[in-house]
Tab-separated table of C-alpha atoms in Angstrom:
chain	number	residue	atom	x	y	z
A	68	ALA	CA	6.036	-36.879	10.286
A	69	MET	CA	4.167	-34.783	7.770
A	70	SER	CA	0.576	-34.121	8.655
A	71	SER	CA	-1.728	-33.087	5.866
A	72	CYS	CA	-4.238	-30.285	5.923
A	73	THR	CA	-7.551	-31.545	7.398
A	74	PRO	CA	-10.471	-31.782	4.943
A	75	ALA	CA	-12.378	-29.077	6.844
A	76	ALA	CA	-9.444	-26.654	6.761
A	77	LYS	CA	-8.734	-27.500	3.104
A	78	LYS	CA	-12.343	-26.639	2.248
A	79	VAL	CA	-12.002	-23.222	3.897
A	80	LEU	CA	-8.643	-22.563	2.216
A	81	ASP	CA	-9.987	-23.656	-1.192
A	82	ALA	CA	-12.892	-21.215	-0.824
A	83	ILE	CA	-10.507	-18.367	0.110
A	84	MET	CA	-8.163	-19.264	-2.758
A	85	ALA	CA	-11.083	-19.078	-5.196
A	86	GLU	CA	-11.434	-15.349	-4.402
A	87	LYS	CA	-10.077	-12.950	-7.014
A	88	GLY	CA	-6.310	-12.506	-6.794
A	89	ASN	CA	-5.647	-15.433	-4.476
A	90	ASN	CA	-4.963	-17.873	-7.329
A	91	ARG	CA	-1.842	-15.920	-8.341
A	92	CYS	CA	1.353	-15.474	-6.339
A	93	ILE	CA	1.208	-12.085	-4.603
A	94	ASP	CA	4.888	-11.508	-5.365
A	95	CYS	CA	5.607	-12.727	-8.891
A	96	GLY	CA	2.080	-13.202	-10.266
A	97	SER	CA	2.655	-16.860	-11.177
A	98	LYS	CA	-0.357	-19.173	-11.335
A	99	LEU	CA	1.844	-22.269	-10.895
A	100	SER	CA	2.152	-24.046	-7.529
A	101	VAL	CA	0.321	-21.311	-5.612
A	102	ASP	CA	-0.138	-23.606	-2.638
A	103	TRP	CA	1.820	-21.687	-0.064
A	104	ALA	CA	0.652	-18.950	2.255
A	105	SER	CA	1.844	-16.509	4.874
A	106	VAL	CA	-0.432	-16.597	7.912
A	107	ASN	CA	0.510	-13.239	9.454
A	108	LEU	CA	0.291	-11.553	6.037
A	109	GLY	CA	-2.872	-13.384	4.953
A	110	VAL	CA	-1.501	-13.884	1.431
A	111	PHE	CA	-0.840	-16.706	-1.037
A	112	PHE	CA	2.295	-17.287	-3.114
A	113	CYS	CA	4.089	-19.802	-5.327
A	114	ILE	CA	6.646	-22.386	-4.231
A	115	ASP	CA	9.591	-20.249	-5.430
A	116	CYS	CA	8.516	-17.192	-3.443
A	117	SER	CA	7.665	-19.371	-0.415
A	118	GLY	CA	11.369	-20.143	0.017
A	119	ARG	CA	12.191	-16.438	0.051
A	120	HIS	CA	9.380	-15.748	2.518
A	121	ARG	CA	10.822	-18.415	4.813
A	122	SER	CA	14.156	-16.592	4.728
A	123	PHE	CA	12.549	-13.313	5.943
A	124	GLY	CA	11.829	-14.837	9.364
A	125	VAL	CA	8.478	-15.730	10.943
A	126	HIS	CA	7.971	-12.247	12.414
A	127	LEU	CA	7.709	-10.896	8.850
A	128	SER	CA	6.154	-13.900	7.141
A	129	PHE	CA	4.898	-17.092	8.783
A	130	VAL	CA	4.864	-19.616	5.928
A	131	ARG	CA	2.486	-22.586	5.746
A	132	SER	CA	1.822	-25.131	3.029
A	133	ILE	CA	-1.805	-25.291	1.889
A	134	THR	CA	-1.530	-29.044	1.366
A	135	MET	CA	1.022	-30.352	3.858
A	136	ASP	CA	0.584	-28.310	7.026
A	137	LYS	CA	-2.091	-28.463	9.692
A	138	TRP	CA	-4.140	-25.266	9.972
A	139	ASP	CA	-5.962	-24.074	13.089
A	140	ASP	CA	-8.996	-21.769	13.217
A	141	LYS	CA	-6.950	-18.698	14.095
A	142	GLN	CA	-4.620	-19.242	11.129
A	143	LEU	CA	-7.629	-19.676	8.837
A	144	ALA	CA	-9.100	-16.452	10.259
A	145	TYR	CA	-5.935	-14.584	9.169
A	146	MET	CA	-6.357	-15.895	5.622
A	147	LYS	CA	-10.051	-14.916	5.600
A	148	ALA	CA	-9.238	-11.422	6.878
A	149	GLY	CA	-6.389	-10.976	4.407
A	150	GLY	CA	-6.243	-11.870	0.746
A	151	ASN	CA	-3.792	-10.985	-2.019
A	152	LYS	CA	-5.986	-8.253	-3.521
A	153	ALA	CA	-6.596	-6.387	-0.241
A	154	CYS	CA	-2.954	-6.710	0.801
A	155	LYS	CA	-1.668	-5.494	-2.567
A	156	GLU	CA	-3.995	-2.448	-2.484
A	157	PHE	CA	-2.930	-1.634	1.092
A	158	LEU	CA	0.778	-1.858	0.248
A	159	LYS	CA	0.284	0.295	-2.863
A	160	GLN	CA	-1.438	2.951	-0.720
A	161	HIS	CA	1.613	2.888	1.549
A	162	ASP	CA	4.017	3.085	-1.414
A	163	CYS	CA	5.783	-0.165	-0.654
A	164	TYR	CA	4.321	-2.744	-3.047
A	165	ASP	CA	6.807	-1.844	-5.788
A	166	LEU	CA	9.837	-2.280	-3.532
A	167	PRO	CA	12.048	-5.370	-4.052
A	168	GLN	CA	10.512	-8.431	-2.367
A	169	ALA	CA	12.652	-8.459	0.787
A	170	GLN	CA	12.186	-4.708	1.398
A	171	ARG	CA	8.469	-4.902	0.634
A	172	TRP	CA	7.728	-7.311	3.471
A	173	ALA	CA	10.080	-5.552	5.899
A	174	SER	CA	8.533	-2.134	5.140
A	175	LYS	CA	6.479	0.040	7.509
A	176	GLY	CA	3.461	-0.481	5.245
A	177	ALA	CA	3.738	-4.262	5.562
A	178	GLU	CA	4.057	-3.929	9.342
A	179	LYS	CA	0.888	-1.796	9.420
A	180	TRP	CA	-0.856	-4.465	7.341
A	181	ARG	CA	0.237	-7.232	9.761
A	182	GLN	CA	-1.066	-5.155	12.695
A	183	LYS	CA	-4.345	-4.440	10.919
A	184	LEU	CA	-4.863	-8.166	10.233
A	185	ARG	CA	-3.992	-9.111	13.814
A	186	ALA	CA	-6.466	-6.547	15.191
A	187	GLN	CA	-9.209	-7.867	12.892
A	188	VAL	CA	-8.580	-11.491	13.801
A	189	GLU	CA	-8.448	-10.772	17.533
A	190	ALA	CA	-11.632	-8.686	17.424
A	191	HIS	CA	-13.307	-11.451	15.424
A	192	GLN	CA	-12.241	-14.091	17.937
A	193	ARG	CA	-13.639	-12.056	20.839
A	194	SER	CA	-16.918	-10.961	19.312
A	195	GLY	CA	-17.857	-13.579	16.741
A	196	PRO	CA	-18.257	-12.610	13.074
A	197	LEU	CA	-16.728	-9.258	12.292
A	198	ALA	CA	-18.920	-6.934	10.229
A	199	ALA	CA	-17.550	-6.680	6.710
A	200	GLY	CA	-15.383	-3.640	6.218
A	201	ALA	CA	-15.520	-2.679	9.894
A	202	GLU	CA	-12.871	-0.096	10.661
A	203	HIS	CA	-10.226	-0.679	13.331
A	204	GLY	CA	-12.654	1.029	15.752
A	205	ALA	CA	-14.526	-2.273	15.776
A	206	ALA	CA	-11.551	-3.958	17.432
A	207	HIS	CA	-11.657	-1.333	20.171
A	208	ASP	CA	-15.439	-1.681	20.633
A	209	ALA	CA	-15.159	-5.455	20.804
A	210	HIS	CA	-12.428	-5.107	23.400
A	211	ALA	CA	-14.496	-2.708	25.525
A	212	GLU	CA	-17.493	-5.046	25.192
A	213	ALA	CA	-15.449	-8.089	26.249
A	214	HIS	CA	-14.088	-6.087	29.193
A	215	ARG	CA	-17.583	-5.119	30.354
A	216	ALA	CA	-18.864	-8.678	29.958
A	217	ALA	CA	-15.948	-10.085	31.961
A	218	HIS	CA	-16.647	-7.725	34.841
A	219	SER	CA	-20.435	-7.996	34.870
A	220	SER	CA	-20.220	-11.772	35.288
A	221	GLN	CA	-18.548	-11.337	38.679
A	222	PRO	CA	-20.721	-12.476	41.566
A	223	SER	CA	-22.561	-9.642	43.318
A	224	LEU	CA	-22.637	-9.392	47.109
A	225	PRO	CA	-25.034	-12.126	48.318
A	226	ASN	CA	-28.384	-11.152	49.782
A	227	PRO	CA	-28.938	-12.852	53.192
A	228	MET	CA	-32.730	-12.661	52.690
A	229	THR	CA	-32.662	-14.885	49.624
A	230	MET	CA	-29.711	-17.143	50.476
A	231	GLY	CA	-30.502	-18.138	54.038
A	232	ALA	CA	-27.989	-20.621	55.479
A	233	ASN	CA	-25.769	-20.420	52.355
A	234	TRP	CA	-25.239	-16.709	52.870
A	235	LEU	CA	-21.861	-16.960	54.644
A	236	ALA	CA	-20.465	-19.298	51.970
A	237	GLY	CA	-21.695	-16.818	49.351
A	238	VAL	CA	-19.935	-13.926	51.086
A	239	ARG	CA	-16.679	-15.886	51.209
A	240	LEU	CA	-16.985	-16.635	47.498
A	241	TYR	CA	-17.670	-12.960	46.770
A	242	LEU	CA	-14.644	-11.807	48.788
A	243	ARG	CA	-12.439	-14.311	46.964
A	244	SER	CA	-13.650	-12.965	43.579
A	245	GLU	CA	-12.717	-9.426	44.644
A	246	GLU	CA	-9.065	-10.303	45.298
């Protein structure tokens, strides 16, 4: 049972693919059949390279078809955060873009890139839109913010003056939230 990409997801992917660099395979530079992507790498590639990416294992490259697979919001967020151009520049900075394909995606640089993407996506999911070009500090800030918010929403000890007869029930509720 092959499910196709939903129109909404396809629209998002088409917009991302229109960005510079995303219309060519990140690995071989081909412009033909560039309708495959790696979610955890946030990059696009051709059908030939997609087969190789599948062979690397999902921990290195989680391959999806742009046209045939269903995409969820988190997967789309990885593609938005990534991009062939940004990934290529990052790998070049870490001296691993010019390695043979299999070594490139198993390299320390590629692992750092996957972690960077994951941090961006998770920060984005917690805090709403992530400021463009925010450093990894933003992920930490968002985490601290989420932590504070989670703890400030805990019920405070009920005031018997304002709660009257419901006070005891309120105290029980408060004690349960403290466990």
